């Protein structure tokens, strides 16, 4: 054993110690009584669980149609009912431990049993209750190993070893335990931050009395605040003095000044857009570069436009500040369009405006304000007299394919009902010399 590596010697030492403890337990009447007490505690917990579980399920299960906060809270608590058995076993064992220690002045076996019940509770929590992928991964590879070490009594030794193992990074020295603690706390903090951010975003998005730009600005401010607080808490938990990050902050500042100019510019442009509200989510915009679509999302770096054919275009925020932007809507404001048509030269054109305006005004999507439909004479063409009817609607006509076709149908029907001819091209062909035989 002396010639073996240190880690092998430590492992063999732990095995030998475990063998001695097991042998002592097997030959001790006090240990056997504690084993019996563990079995009794488990059977009692099993009996109580079977009696209480139907009652708890009935009390905590709300009707399916209920979706208010109390109902959601009851459904949330209902998920934790599988923990009832190991936690009751732990509680009954803890009560029996006091009796055993008063009789035998020893409780090592029953304390081991308590830790095993806690490990079973952690296993049920990770396997059956947690549904979030990140939390399940955290529980599987961090919570369960820690619970296993605690169950076999090695957790304190592992913590002491990690505290003695120091890692240095420049002028920053931290222990391996601080890294592990930071990993666990960081995962939980940023998961909680993401959840809080989702809840705050959902709440702020429902505040319809706020301007869209103000809502987006509030959402971004909440997001920055939540994750900023999470970062500061993580640094405090890891025991890192924030003043030691001054050098790193300076390096980041230099990077922003040189390599990350565009990112910083887009970030600041996004804040300006949210404050001024000249373009916000729901607006249909067209940029000088030809990009056109409805703004469906505004991030810290770019705005996402959705075209009429469902494609997404990512436009940097800087383009909204430095180039000309045409905003066709302001969260549902009215827009004016026109539908051109022609009538024959045989038509009494004085009757056309009244007929067309009355027909278009009957369409349900055509607005009477700010202006009613207006039919205008546009000119005299080669084959007919050109008119156009102007109309106002709420929304965007997607490439003349949403409102204009319905207006043209109404124009066609109105002209046909009044006996007005829609002309087709007429051509006069002149032959020089002898005309061809037909």
JSON list of N, CA, C and O in Angstrom, two decimals, residues 395-427:
[
{"chain": "A", "resi": 395, "resn": "UNK", "atom": "N", "xyz": [-54.26, 49.55, -41.12]},
{"chain": "A", "resi": 395, "resn": "UNK", "atom": "CA", "xyz": [-53.34, 48.47, -41.45]},
{"chain": "A", "resi": 395, "resn": "UNK", "atom": "C", "xyz": [-52.60, 48.75, -42.74]},
{"chain": "A", "resi": 395, "resn": "UNK", "atom": "O", "xyz": [-52.70, 49.82, -43.34]},
{"chain": "A", "resi": 396, "resn": "UNK", "atom": "N", "xyz": [-51.84, 47.74, -43.16]},
{"chain": "A", "resi": 396, "resn": "UNK", "atom": "CA", "xyz": [-50.98, 47.85, -44.33]},
{"chain": "A", "resi": 396, "resn": "UNK", "atom": "C", "xyz": [-51.53, 46.97, -45.44]},
{"chain": "A", "resi": 396, "resn": "UNK", "atom": "O", "xyz": [-51.90, 45.81, -45.21]},
{"chain": "A", "resi": 397, "resn": "UNK", "atom": "N", "xyz": [-51.58, 47.52, -46.65]},
{"chain": "A", "resi": 397, "resn": "UNK", "atom": "CA", "xyz": [-51.96, 46.72, -47.82]},
{"chain": "A", "resi": 397, "resn": "UNK", "atom": "C", "xyz": [-50.70, 46.00, -48.31]},
{"chain": "A", "resi": 397, "resn": "UNK", "atom": "O", "xyz": [-49.78, 46.61, -48.83]},
{"chain": "A", "resi": 398, "resn": "UNK", "atom": "N", "xyz": [-50.67, 44.68, -48.11]},
{"chain": "A", "resi": 398, "resn": "UNK", "atom": "CA", "xyz": [-49.44, 43.92, -48.36]},
{"chain": "A", "resi": 398, "resn": "UNK", "atom": "C", "xyz": [-49.17, 43.79, -49.85]},
{"chain": "A", "resi": 398, "resn": "UNK", "atom": "O", "xyz": [-49.54, 42.80, -50.48]},
{"chain": "A", "resi": 399, "resn": "UNK", "atom": "N", "xyz": [-48.50, 44.80, -50.39]},
{"chain": "A", "resi": 399, "resn": "UNK", "atom": "CA", "xyz": [-48.14, 44.73, -51.80]},
{"chain": "A", "resi": 399, "resn": "UNK", "atom": "C", "xyz": [-49.34, 44.79, -52.71]},
{"chain": "A", "resi": 399, "resn": "UNK", "atom": "O", "xyz": [-49.37, 44.12, -53.74]},
{"chain": "A", "resi": 400, "resn": "UNK", "atom": "N", "xyz": [-50.37, 45.58, -52.36]},
{"chain": "A", "resi": 400, "resn": "UNK", "atom": "CA", "xyz": [-51.60, 45.71, -53.15]},
{"chain": "A", "resi": 400, "resn": "UNK", "atom": "C", "xyz": [-52.37, 44.40, -53.24]},
{"chain": "A", "resi": 400, "resn": "UNK", "atom": "O", "xyz": [-53.07, 44.15, -54.21]},
{"chain": "A", "resi": 401, "resn": "UNK", "atom": "N", "xyz": [-52.25, 43.57, -52.24]},
{"chain": "A", "resi": 401, "resn": "UNK", "atom": "CA", "xyz": [-52.91, 42.26, -52.30]},
{"chain": "A", "resi": 401, "resn": "UNK", "atom": "C", "xyz": [-53.91, 42.04, -51.18]},
{"chain": "A", "resi": 401, "resn": "UNK", "atom": "O", "xyz": [-54.50, 40.97, -51.09]},
{"chain": "A", "resi": 402, "resn": "UNK", "atom": "N", "xyz": [-54.09, 43.03, -50.30]},
{"chain": "A", "resi": 402, "resn": "UNK", "atom": "CA", "xyz": [-54.96, 42.81, -49.16]},
{"chain": "A", "resi": 402, "resn": "UNK", "atom": "C", "xyz": [-56.28, 43.59, -49.29]},
{"chain": "A", "resi": 402, "resn": "UNK", "atom": "O", "xyz": [-57.37, 43.01, -49.20]},
{"chain": "A", "resi": 403, "resn": "UNK", "atom": "N", "xyz": [-56.19, 44.91, -49.49]},
{"chain": "A", "resi": 403, "resn": "UNK", "atom": "CA", "xyz": [-57.39, 45.75, -49.59]},
{"chain": "A", "resi": 403, "resn": "UNK", "atom": "C", "xyz": [-57.73, 46.12, -51.03]},
{"chain": "A", "resi": 403, "resn": "UNK", "atom": "O", "xyz": [-58.91, 46.14, -51.40]},
{"chain": "A", "resi": 404, "resn": "UNK", "atom": "N", "xyz": [-56.71, 46.44, -51.83]},
{"chain": "A", "resi": 404, "resn": "UNK", "atom": "CA", "xyz": [-56.95, 46.95, -53.18]},
{"chain": "A", "resi": 404, "resn": "UNK", "atom": "C", "xyz": [-57.76, 45.98, -54.05]},
{"chain": "A", "resi": 404, "resn": "UNK", "atom": "O", "xyz": [-58.68, 46.41, -54.77]},
{"chain": "A", "resi": 405, "resn": "UNK", "atom": "N", "xyz": [-57.50, 44.67, -54.05]},
{"chain": "A", "resi": 405, "resn": "UNK", "atom": "CA", "xyz": [-58.32, 43.77, -54.88]},
{"chain": "A", "resi": 405, "resn": "UNK", "atom": "C", "xyz": [-59.80, 43.82, -54.54]},
{"chain": "A", "resi": 405, "resn": "UNK", "atom": "O", "xyz": [-60.65, 43.78, -55.44]},
{"chain": "A", "resi": 406, "resn": "UNK", "atom": "N", "xyz": [-60.14, 43.92, -53.26]},
{"chain": "A", "resi": 406, "resn": "UNK", "atom": "CA", "xyz": [-61.54, 43.98, -52.87]},
{"chain": "A", "resi": 406, "resn": "UNK", "atom": "C", "xyz": [-62.19, 45.28, -53.34]},
{"chain": "A", "resi": 406, "resn": "UNK", "atom": "O", "xyz": [-63.36, 45.29, -53.74]},
{"chain": "A", "resi": 407, "resn": "UNK", "atom": "N", "xyz": [-61.42, 46.36, -53.30]},
{"chain": "A", "resi": 407, "resn": "UNK", "atom": "CA", "xyz": [-61.94, 47.63, -53.80]},
{"chain": "A", "resi": 407, "resn": "UNK", "atom": "C", "xyz": [-62.16, 47.55, -55.31]},
{"chain": "A", "resi": 407, "resn": "UNK", "atom": "O", "xyz": [-63.18, 48.03, -55.84]},
{"chain": "A", "resi": 408, "resn": "UNK", "atom": "N", "xyz": [-61.24, 46.92, -56.04]},
{"chain": "A", "resi": 408, "resn": "UNK", "atom": "CA", "xyz": [-61.39, 46.79, -57.50]},
{"chain": "A", "resi": 408, "resn": "UNK", "atom": "C", "xyz": [-62.60, 45.93, -57.85]},
{"chain": "A", "resi": 408, "resn": "UNK", "atom": "O", "xyz": [-63.30, 46.20, -58.84]},
{"chain": "A", "resi": 409, "resn": "UNK", "atom": "N", "xyz": [-62.87, 44.89, -57.06]},
{"chain": "A", "resi": 409, "resn": "UNK", "atom": "CA", "xyz": [-64.08, 44.10, -57.28]},
{"chain": "A", "resi": 409, "resn": "UNK", "atom": "C", "xyz": [-65.33, 44.97, -57.12]},
{"chain": "A", "resi": 409, "resn": "UNK", "atom": "O", "xyz": [-66.29, 44.88, -57.90]},
{"chain": "A", "resi": 410, "resn": "UNK", "atom": "N", "xyz": [-65.32, 45.81, -56.09]},
{"chain": "A", "resi": 410, "resn": "UNK", "atom": "CA", "xyz": [-66.47, 46.69, -55.85]},
{"chain": "A", "resi": 410, "resn": "UNK", "atom": "C", "xyz": [-66.63, 47.68, -57.01]},
{"chain": "A", "resi": 410, "resn": "UNK", "atom": "O", "xyz": [-67.77, 47.98, -57.44]},
{"chain": "A", "resi": 411, "resn": "UNK", "atom": "N", "xyz": [-65.52, 48.20, -57.53]},
{"chain": "A", "resi": 411, "resn": "UNK", "atom": "CA", "xyz": [-65.57, 49.12, -58.67]},
{"chain": "A", "resi": 411, "resn": "UNK", "atom": "C", "xyz": [-66.13, 48.41, -59.90]},
{"chain": "A", "resi": 411, "resn": "UNK", "atom": "O", "xyz": [-67.00, 48.95, -60.61]},
{"chain": "A", "resi": 412, "resn": "UNK", "atom": "N", "xyz": [-65.66, 47.21, -60.16]},
{"chain": "A", "resi": 412, "resn": "UNK", "atom": "CA", "xyz": [-66.14, 46.43, -61.32]},
{"chain": "A", "resi": 412, "resn": "UNK", "atom": "C", "xyz": [-67.66, 46.22, -61.25]},
{"chain": "A", "resi": 412, "resn": "UNK", "atom": "O", "xyz": [-68.38, 46.46, -62.21]},
{"chain": "A", "resi": 413, "resn": "UNK", "atom": "N", "xyz": [-68.11, 45.75, -60.09]},
{"chain": "A", "resi": 413, "resn": "UNK", "atom": "CA", "xyz": [-69.54, 45.47, -59.94]},
{"chain": "A", "resi": 413, "resn": "UNK", "atom": "C", "xyz": [-70.39, 46.73, -60.07]},
{"chain": "A", "resi": 413, "resn": "UNK", "atom": "O", "xyz": [-71.49, 46.72, -60.65]},
{"chain": "A", "resi": 414, "resn": "UNK", "atom": "N", "xyz": [-69.89, 47.85, -59.48]},
{"chain": "A", "resi": 414, "resn": "UNK", "atom": "CA", "xyz": [-70.65, 49.10, -59.56]},
{"chain": "A", "resi": 414, "resn": "UNK", "atom": "C", "xyz": [-70.75, 49.58, -61.01]},
{"chain": "A", "resi": 414, "resn": "UNK", "atom": "O", "xyz": [-71.83, 50.05, -61.44]},
{"chain": "A", "resi": 415, "resn": "UNK", "atom": "N", "xyz": [-69.66, 49.50, -61.76]},
{"chain": "A", "resi": 415, "resn": "UNK", "atom": "CA", "xyz": [-69.70, 49.93, -63.15]},
{"chain": "A", "resi": 415, "resn": "UNK", "atom": "C", "xyz": [-70.62, 49.04, -63.98]},
{"chain": "A", "resi": 415, "resn": "UNK", "atom": "O", "xyz": [-71.39, 49.53, -64.83]},
{"chain": "A", "resi": 416, "resn": "UNK", "atom": "N", "xyz": [-70.57, 47.74, -63.76]},
{"chain": "A", "resi": 416, "resn": "UNK", "atom": "CA", "xyz": [-71.43, 46.83, -64.50]},
{"chain": "A", "resi": 416, "resn": "UNK", "atom": "C", "xyz": [-72.91, 47.07, -64.18]},
{"chain": "A", "resi": 416, "resn": "UNK", "atom": "O", "xyz": [-73.77, 47.03, -65.07]},
{"chain": "A", "resi": 417, "resn": "UNK", "atom": "N", "xyz": [-73.21, 47.30, -62.89]},
{"chain": "A", "resi": 417, "resn": "UNK", "atom": "CA", "xyz": [-74.61, 47.53, -62.50]},
{"chain": "A", "resi": 417, "resn": "UNK", "atom": "C", "xyz": [-75.18, 48.80, -63.13]},
{"chain": "A", "resi": 417, "resn": "UNK", "atom": "O", "xyz": [-76.40, 48.91, -63.32]},
{"chain": "A", "resi": 418, "resn": "UNK", "atom": "N", "xyz": [-74.32, 49.76, -63.44]},
{"chain": "A", "resi": 418, "resn": "UNK", "atom": "CA", "xyz": [-74.79, 51.03, -64.02]},
{"chain": "A", "resi": 418, "resn": "UNK", "atom": "C", "xyz": [-74.55, 51.11, -65.53]},
{"chain": "A", "resi": 418, "resn": "UNK", "atom": "O", "xyz": [-74.68, 52.20, -66.12]},
{"chain": "A", "resi": 419, "resn": "UNK", "atom": "N", "xyz": [-74.20, 49.99, -66.13]},
{"chain": "A", "resi": 419, "resn": "UNK", "atom": "CA", "xyz": [-74.04, 49.94, -67.57]},
{"chain": "A", "resi": 419, "resn": "UNK", "atom": "C", "xyz": [-72.87, 50.72, -68.11]},
{"chain": "A", "resi": 419, "resn": "UNK", "atom": "O", "xyz": [-72.89, 51.17, -69.27]},
{"chain": "A", "resi": 420, "resn": "UNK", "atom": "N", "xyz": [-71.86, 50.92, -67.31]},
{"chain": "A", "resi": 420, "resn": "UNK", "atom": "CA", "xyz": [-70.68, 51.66, -67.74]},
{"chain": "A", "resi": 420, "resn": "UNK", "atom": "C", "xyz": [-69.64, 50.66, -68.25]},
{"chain": "A", "resi": 420, "resn": "UNK", "atom": "O", "xyz": [-69.29, 49.70, -67.55]},
{"chain": "A", "resi": 421, "resn": "UNK", "atom": "N", "xyz": [-69.11, 50.92, -69.43]},
{"chain": "A", "resi": 421, "resn": "UNK", "atom": "CA", "xyz": [-68.18, 49.99, -70.07]},
{"chain": "A", "resi": 421, "resn": "UNK", "atom": "C", "xyz": [-66.75, 50.27, -69.60]},
{"chain": "A", "resi": 421, "resn": "UNK", "atom": "O", "xyz": [-66.33, 51.43, -69.51]},
{"chain": "A", "resi": 422, "resn": "UNK", "atom": "N", "xyz": [-66.04, 49.19, -69.29]},
{"chain": "A", "resi": 422, "resn": "UNK", "atom": "CA", "xyz": [-64.61, 49.29, -68.98]},
{"chain": "A", "resi": 422, "resn": "UNK", "atom": "C", "xyz": [-63.86, 49.02, -70.28]},
{"chain": "A", "resi": 422, "resn": "UNK", "atom": "O", "xyz": [-64.02, 47.95, -70.88]},
{"chain": "A", "resi": 423, "resn": "UNK", "atom": "N", "xyz": [-63.08, 49.97, -70.77]},
{"chain": "A", "resi": 423, "resn": "UNK", "atom": "CA", "xyz": [-62.52, 49.83, -72.12]},
{"chain": "A", "resi": 423, "resn": "UNK", "atom": "C", "xyz": [-61.37, 48.83, -72.17]},
{"chain": "A", "resi": 423, "resn": "UNK", "atom": "O", "xyz": [-60.75, 48.52, -71.16]},
{"chain": "A", "resi": 424, "resn": "UNK", "atom": "N", "xyz": [-61.13, 48.36, -73.36]},
{"chain": "A", "resi": 424, "resn": "UNK", "atom": "CA", "xyz": [-59.95, 47.55, -73.64]},
{"chain": "A", "resi": 424, "resn": "UNK", "atom": "C", "xyz": [-59.18, 48.29, -74.73]},
{"chain": "A", "resi": 424, "resn": "UNK", "atom": "O", "xyz": [-59.71, 49.16, -75.42]},
{"chain": "A", "resi": 425, "resn": "UNK", "atom": "N", "xyz": [-57.91, 48.01, -74.93]},
{"chain": "A", "resi": 425, "resn": "UNK", "atom": "CA", "xyz": [-57.10, 48.77, -75.87]},
{"chain": "A", "resi": 425, "resn": "UNK", "atom": "C", "xyz": [-57.64, 48.69, -77.31]},
{"chain": "A", "resi": 425, "resn": "UNK", "atom": "O", "xyz": [-58.03, 47.61, -77.78]},
{"chain": "A", "resi": 426, "resn": "UNK", "atom": "N", "xyz": [-57.69, 49.82, -77.99]},
{"chain": "A", "resi": 426, "resn": "UNK", "atom": "CA", "xyz": [-58.05, 49.90, -79.40]},
{"chain": "A", "resi": 426, "resn": "UNK", "atom": "C", "xyz": [-56.83, 50.35, -80.21]},
{"chain": "A", "resi": 426, "resn": "UNK", "atom": "O", "xyz": [-56.14, 51.29, -79.80]},
{"chain": "A", "resi": 427, "resn": "UNK", "atom": "N", "xyz": [-56.61, 49.71, -81.32]},
{"chain": "A", "resi": 427, "resn": "UNK", "atom": "CA", "xyz": [-55.48, 50.06, -82.16]},
{"chain": "A", "resi": 427, "resn": "UNK", "atom": "C", "xyz": [-55.95, 50.26, -83.61]},
{"chain": "A", "resi": 427, "resn": "UNK", "atom": "O", "xyz": [-56.79, 49.49, -84.11]}
]
